[in-house]
Structures are given as C-alpha cells and as structure tokens.
mmCIF file of C-alpha atoms in Angstrom:
data_model
loop_
_atom_site.group_PDB
_atom_site.id
_atom_site.type_symbol
_atom_site.label_atom_id
_atom_site.label_comp_id
_atom_site.label_asym_id
_atom_site.label_seq_id
_atom_site.Cartn_x
_atom_site.Cartn_y
_atom_site.Cartn_z
ATOM 1 C CA ALA A 1 -11.103 21.581 -3.501
ATOM 2 C CA ALA A 2 -13.500 18.656 -3.636
ATOM 3 C CA SER A 3 -12.804 14.982 -3.047
ATOM 4 C CA ILE A 4 -15.288 12.578 -4.592
ATOM 5 C CA VAL A 5 -15.227 9.116 -3.006
ATOM 6 C CA VAL A 6 -16.657 6.268 -5.076
ATOM 7 C CA VAL A 7 -16.878 2.694 -3.799
ATOM 8 C CA THR A 8 -16.939 -0.112 -6.370
ATOM 9 C CA ARG A 9 -17.587 -3.831 -6.261
ATOM 10 C CA ASN A 10 -17.993 -5.248 -9.743
ATOM 11 C CA GLY A 11 -20.522 -3.487 -11.980
ATOM 12 C CA LEU A 12 -17.914 -2.390 -14.536
ATOM 13 C CA VAL A 13 -20.495 -0.943 -16.950
ATOM 14 C CA PHE A 14 -22.074 1.175 -14.210
ATOM 15 C CA THR A 15 -18.680 2.274 -12.906
ATOM 16 C CA ARG A 16 -17.573 3.380 -16.383
ATOM 17 C CA LEU A 17 -20.767 5.395 -16.912
ATOM 18 C CA CYS A 18 -20.389 6.972 -13.472
ATOM 19 C CA LEU A 19 -16.727 7.919 -13.696
ATOM 20 C CA GLU A 20 -16.787 9.006 -17.316
ATOM 21 C CA SER A 21 -19.879 11.173 -16.746
ATOM 22 C CA LEU A 22 -18.180 12.586 -13.657
ATOM 23 C CA LEU A 23 -15.028 13.506 -15.566
ATOM 24 C CA ALA A 24 -17.015 14.954 -18.484
ATOM 25 C CA GLU A 25 -19.658 16.876 -16.516
ATOM 26 C CA THR A 26 -17.745 18.276 -13.541
ATOM 27 C CA GLY A 27 -17.093 21.941 -14.281
ATOM 28 C CA MET A 28 -15.259 22.580 -11.021
ATOM 29 C CA ARG A 29 -11.557 22.511 -11.783
ATOM 30 C CA ASP A 30 -10.161 21.591 -8.390
ATOM 31 C CA PHE A 31 -11.369 18.085 -7.616
ATOM 32 C CA GLU A 32 -10.067 14.584 -7.173
ATOM 33 C CA VAL A 33 -11.784 11.203 -7.352
ATOM 34 C CA VAL A 34 -10.820 8.526 -4.845
ATOM 35 C CA VAL A 35 -12.133 5.142 -5.956
ATOM 36 C CA VAL A 36 -12.090 2.308 -3.434
ATOM 37 C CA ASP A 37 -12.620 -1.113 -4.964
ATOM 38 C CA ASN A 38 -14.033 -3.816 -2.705
ATOM 39 C CA GLY A 39 -12.737 -6.967 -4.367
ATOM 40 C CA SER A 40 -14.075 -6.690 -7.919
ATOM 41 C CA ASP A 41 -13.367 -9.605 -10.238
ATOM 42 C CA ASP A 42 -15.040 -8.347 -13.438
ATOM 43 C CA GLY A 43 -12.302 -6.138 -14.908
ATOM 44 C CA THR A 44 -13.167 -3.108 -12.766
ATOM 45 C CA VAL A 45 -9.718 -2.958 -11.157
ATOM 46 C CA ASP A 46 -7.923 -3.000 -14.532
ATOM 47 C CA TYR A 47 -10.242 -0.252 -15.793
ATOM 48 C CA LEU A 48 -9.614 1.868 -12.686
ATOM 49 C CA HIS A 49 -5.845 1.574 -13.050
ATOM 50 C CA GLU A 50 -6.045 2.484 -16.759
ATOM 51 C CA LEU A 51 -8.263 5.489 -15.980
ATOM 52 C CA ALA A 52 -5.904 6.638 -13.223
ATOM 53 C CA GLU A 53 -2.988 6.456 -15.658
ATOM 54 C CA CYS A 54 -4.895 8.678 -18.118
ATOM 55 C CA ASP A 55 -6.238 11.186 -15.592
ATOM 56 C CA GLY A 56 -4.245 12.331 -12.582
ATOM 57 C CA ARG A 57 -7.412 13.338 -10.705
ATOM 58 C CA ILE A 58 -8.236 9.639 -10.219
ATOM 59 C CA ARG A 59 -6.712 7.824 -7.234
ATOM 60 C CA VAL A 60 -7.403 4.139 -6.639
ATOM 61 C CA ILE A 61 -7.411 1.968 -3.527
ATOM 62 C CA VAL A 62 -7.836 -1.764 -4.113
ATOM 63 C CA ASN A 63 -9.119 -3.991 -1.339
ATOM 64 C CA GLY A 64 -8.739 -7.707 -1.983
ATOM 65 C CA HIS A 65 -12.089 -8.339 -0.325
ATOM 66 C CA ASN A 66 -15.439 -6.653 0.253
ATOM 67 C CA ALA A 67 -14.779 -4.394 3.222
ATOM 68 C CA GLY A 68 -18.340 -2.999 3.049
ATOM 69 C CA PHE A 69 -19.620 0.406 1.976
ATOM 70 C CA ALA A 70 -18.941 2.236 5.247
ATOM 71 C CA ALA A 71 -15.394 0.909 5.689
ATOM 72 C CA ALA A 72 -14.483 1.602 2.061
ATOM 73 C CA THR A 73 -15.970 5.101 2.258
ATOM 74 C CA ASN A 74 -13.985 5.787 5.429
ATOM 75 C CA GLN A 75 -10.858 4.446 3.726
ATOM 76 C CA GLY A 76 -11.372 6.727 0.711
ATOM 77 C CA THR A 77 -12.117 9.716 2.918
ATOM 78 C CA ALA A 78 -8.915 9.128 4.892
ATOM 79 C CA MET A 79 -6.982 9.444 1.612
ATOM 80 C CA ALA A 80 -9.016 12.414 0.350
ATOM 81 C CA ARG A 81 -7.411 15.843 0.331
ATOM 82 C CA GLY A 82 -10.415 18.090 -0.320
ATOM 83 C CA ASP A 83 -12.244 20.384 2.073
ATOM 84 C CA MET A 84 -15.542 19.226 0.523
ATOM 85 C CA LEU A 85 -16.257 15.499 0.639
ATOM 86 C CA VAL A 86 -18.659 13.920 -1.834
ATOM 87 C CA PHE A 87 -19.877 10.330 -1.630
ATOM 88 C CA LEU A 88 -21.061 9.043 -4.993
ATOM 89 C CA ASN A 89 -22.396 5.574 -5.782
ATOM 90 C CA ASN A 90 -20.809 3.913 -8.775
ATOM 91 C CA ASP A 91 -24.211 3.400 -10.419
ATOM 92 C CA THR A 92 -24.876 7.147 -10.524
ATOM 93 C CA ILE A 93 -24.645 9.259 -13.669
ATOM 94 C CA VAL A 94 -24.063 12.934 -13.003
ATOM 95 C CA SER A 95 -25.274 15.853 -15.111
ATOM 96 C CA ALA A 96 -23.678 19.124 -16.188
ATOM 97 C CA GLU A 97 -22.272 21.307 -13.407
ATOM 98 C CA TRP A 98 -23.588 18.917 -10.749
ATOM 99 C CA LEU A 99 -20.717 19.508 -8.331
ATOM 100 C CA ASP A 100 -20.960 23.298 -8.514
ATOM 101 C CA ARG A 101 -24.664 23.117 -7.608
ATOM 102 C CA ILE A 102 -24.027 20.835 -4.645
ATOM 103 C CA ALA A 103 -21.130 22.993 -3.454
ATOM 104 C CA SER A 104 -23.280 26.123 -3.588
ATOM 105 C CA HIS A 105 -25.621 24.671 -0.940
ATOM 106 C CA LEU A 106 -22.674 23.968 1.357
ATOM 107 C CA ASN A 107 -21.817 27.665 1.388
ATOM 108 C CA ASN A 108 -24.678 27.948 3.883
ATOM 109 C CA ALA A 109 -23.139 27.087 7.280
ATOM 110 C CA SER A 110 -26.502 25.840 8.591
ATOM 111 C CA ILE A 111 -26.431 22.943 6.108
ATOM 112 C CA GLY A 112 -24.415 19.964 7.322
ATOM 113 C CA LEU A 113 -25.075 17.478 4.532
ATOM 114 C CA VAL A 114 -26.570 17.931 1.086
ATOM 115 C CA GLY A 115 -27.830 15.283 -1.299
ATOM 116 C CA ALA A 116 -29.217 15.126 -4.790
ATOM 117 C CA VAL A 117 -32.562 13.996 -6.149
ATOM 118 C CA THR A 118 -32.794 10.883 -8.288
ATOM 119 C CA ASN A 119 -35.153 8.556 -10.066
ATOM 120 C CA ARG A 120 -34.505 5.806 -7.476
ATOM 121 C CA ALA A 121 -34.244 6.544 -3.758
ATOM 122 C CA GLY A 122 -37.289 5.192 -1.937
ATOM 123 C CA ASN A 123 -37.854 8.441 -0.056
ATOM 124 C CA GLU A 124 -38.417 12.176 -0.617
ATOM 125 C CA ALA A 125 -35.272 12.399 -2.777
ATOM 126 C CA GLU A 126 -36.976 10.310 -5.460
ATOM 127 C CA ILE A 127 -38.503 12.236 -8.337
ATOM 128 C CA ASN A 128 -40.540 11.017 -11.277
ATOM 129 C CA ALA A 129 -38.194 10.811 -14.237
ATOM 130 C CA LYS A 130 -39.154 9.426 -17.605
ATOM 131 C CA TYR A 131 -36.133 9.005 -19.832
ATOM 132 C CA VAL A 132 -34.710 6.056 -21.695
ATOM 133 C CA THR A 133 -31.519 7.237 -23.364
ATOM 134 C CA TYR A 134 -28.406 8.983 -22.099
ATOM 135 C CA GLY A 135 -29.323 12.085 -24.101
ATOM 136 C CA GLN A 136 -32.834 12.134 -22.622
ATOM 137 C CA LEU A 137 -31.319 11.859 -19.148
ATOM 138 C CA HIS A 138 -29.211 14.966 -19.737
ATOM 139 C CA ARG A 139 -32.139 16.920 -21.209
ATOM 140 C CA PHE A 140 -34.306 15.902 -18.249
ATOM 141 C CA ALA A 141 -31.579 16.969 -15.792
ATOM 142 C CA ARG A 142 -31.096 20.311 -17.570
ATOM 143 C CA ASP A 143 -34.854 20.978 -17.412
ATOM 144 C CA GLN A 144 -34.985 20.012 -13.713
ATOM 145 C CA VAL A 145 -32.152 22.403 -12.918
ATOM 146 C CA HIS A 146 -33.931 25.187 -14.772
ATOM 147 C CA LEU A 147 -37.255 24.536 -13.005
ATOM 148 C CA HIS A 148 -35.850 23.980 -9.515
ATOM 149 C CA ALA A 149 -32.624 26.007 -9.366
ATOM 150 C CA GLY A 150 -31.513 26.647 -5.790
ATOM 151 C CA GLU A 151 -34.391 24.726 -4.202
ATOM 152 C CA ARG A 152 -33.724 22.596 -1.155
ATOM 153 C CA PHE A 153 -35.717 20.742 1.464
ATOM 154 C CA ASP A 154 -35.019 18.967 4.729
ATOM 155 C CA ILE A 155 -34.990 15.193 4.565
ATOM 156 C CA ARG A 156 -35.186 12.695 7.395
ATOM 157 C CA THR A 157 -32.835 10.104 5.893
ATOM 158 C CA ALA A 158 -30.259 11.074 3.303
ATOM 159 C CA THR A 159 -29.584 8.197 0.953
ATOM 160 C CA MET A 160 -25.894 8.309 0.213
ATOM 161 C CA PHE A 161 -25.924 7.767 -3.542
ATOM 162 C CA CYS A 162 -24.763 11.377 -3.940
ATOM 163 C CA THR A 163 -24.115 13.380 -0.791
ATOM 164 C CA ALA A 164 -21.654 16.094 0.144
ATOM 165 C CA LEU A 165 -20.422 17.739 3.307
ATOM 166 C CA ARG A 166 -17.654 20.013 4.417
ATOM 167 C CA ARG A 167 -14.532 18.345 5.851
ATOM 168 C CA GLU A 168 -15.093 20.240 9.127
ATOM 169 C CA VAL A 169 -18.484 18.506 9.519
ATOM 170 C CA TRP A 170 -16.914 15.095 8.839
ATOM 171 C CA ASN A 171 -14.241 15.828 11.427
ATOM 172 C CA ALA A 172 -16.878 16.887 13.974
ATOM 173 C CA VAL A 173 -19.189 13.875 13.569
ATOM 174 C CA GLY A 174 -16.590 11.249 12.723
ATOM 175 C CA PRO A 175 -16.480 8.484 10.137
ATOM 176 C CA LEU A 176 -19.334 6.252 9.012
ATOM 177 C CA ASP A 177 -20.246 3.512 11.457
ATOM 178 C CA GLU A 178 -18.773 0.386 9.904
ATOM 179 C CA ARG A 179 -21.346 -1.872 11.567
ATOM 180 C CA PHE A 180 -23.850 -0.747 8.942
ATOM 181 C CA GLU A 181 -23.535 -2.339 5.522
ATOM 182 C CA ILE A 182 -25.621 0.060 3.431
ATOM 183 C CA GLY A 183 -25.165 3.774 2.918
ATOM 184 C CA LEU A 184 -28.102 5.174 4.857
#
C-alpha cells in the first residue's frame, strides 16, 4: 500500500489539479492520500473536506496555522498507513501510472529515495518540457515514459516535489528536520 502525503497552504486551483489528477491517473489500487493543510483561507479546506466525503482514500488534517513543510509532512506521515511513502507538492500534476513507475524503482533495495523529473526543479531533475495545455502535458509525459522507461540516475539533492521511499527507510533515518522550511 502507498500513502501519498500532500501539504497545502492556499493555492486552491493548484491543489484541485494535483489531487484530481492524482485520483484519475493513479492505477495502483491500494493507496491513500493524506492532505495536511497549513492554515489555508482560500476555500482549500472546504474543498478538501468535500473531496474526502466523496472519496474514502482522502484523509485530511487541518492545522489552524502554517506549521511549515517539514512539520506538516511529518504530521501526515505519522497518520499514513502505507509501506511506501510518497511526498507530493500540491502544485504537481501527475501523469498516467505515475505511482506504479515510482514504486517499481523502490523494488531495488539499494535505492533509498526516488524522485521524478519535472519542468521546474533547478537541478538535474529538471527536463526541457514544452507544453501549454493539460492534454499536451499528458502527451509529453506519455512520450517521455516511452523514451526513458526504467531509466534512473543518482542525484545530489532530491527536490521533494514528488519523492517516494519505503517506510523502513523513513523509520531508519527519521522524520524531516523541522528547522528547515523548504522541502530540500
């Protein structure tokens, strides 16, 4: 089973795109989504509660303040039930079968943490992507998967917009250091 932890703080439009793409494009049947809201005041909390009522895979934690990315991620992970933990930014749109591809890399015991590529990362995880529409994004992602299926590379700093690890690794290294405000 997989637990996907998403931290939100406002950004309702991004959050909707993220969560709705996640629910539509995740082929793996056994997963849950733990959303931790850090004091949103733009309708995000109402949306999250409505989504959770419609889909039992969604669980919501509401903080009345901005606890920070690391603290909220730790909070969501403490509630998570899965043996695979996925940290997903709320401004991320996922593509078809994304979770199955990430999970396949974690079958290799020598891999502790796996992350995705994206059009915005500021490091080696950033790839050139020219799309404008949602449909173009999905075609681009499908083509990338076809061209680069199973590829992986070591990276010095994993940006945590979309990362996954086994629960046993999390237990061995411990939670995110809450002194750091960003997810690097």
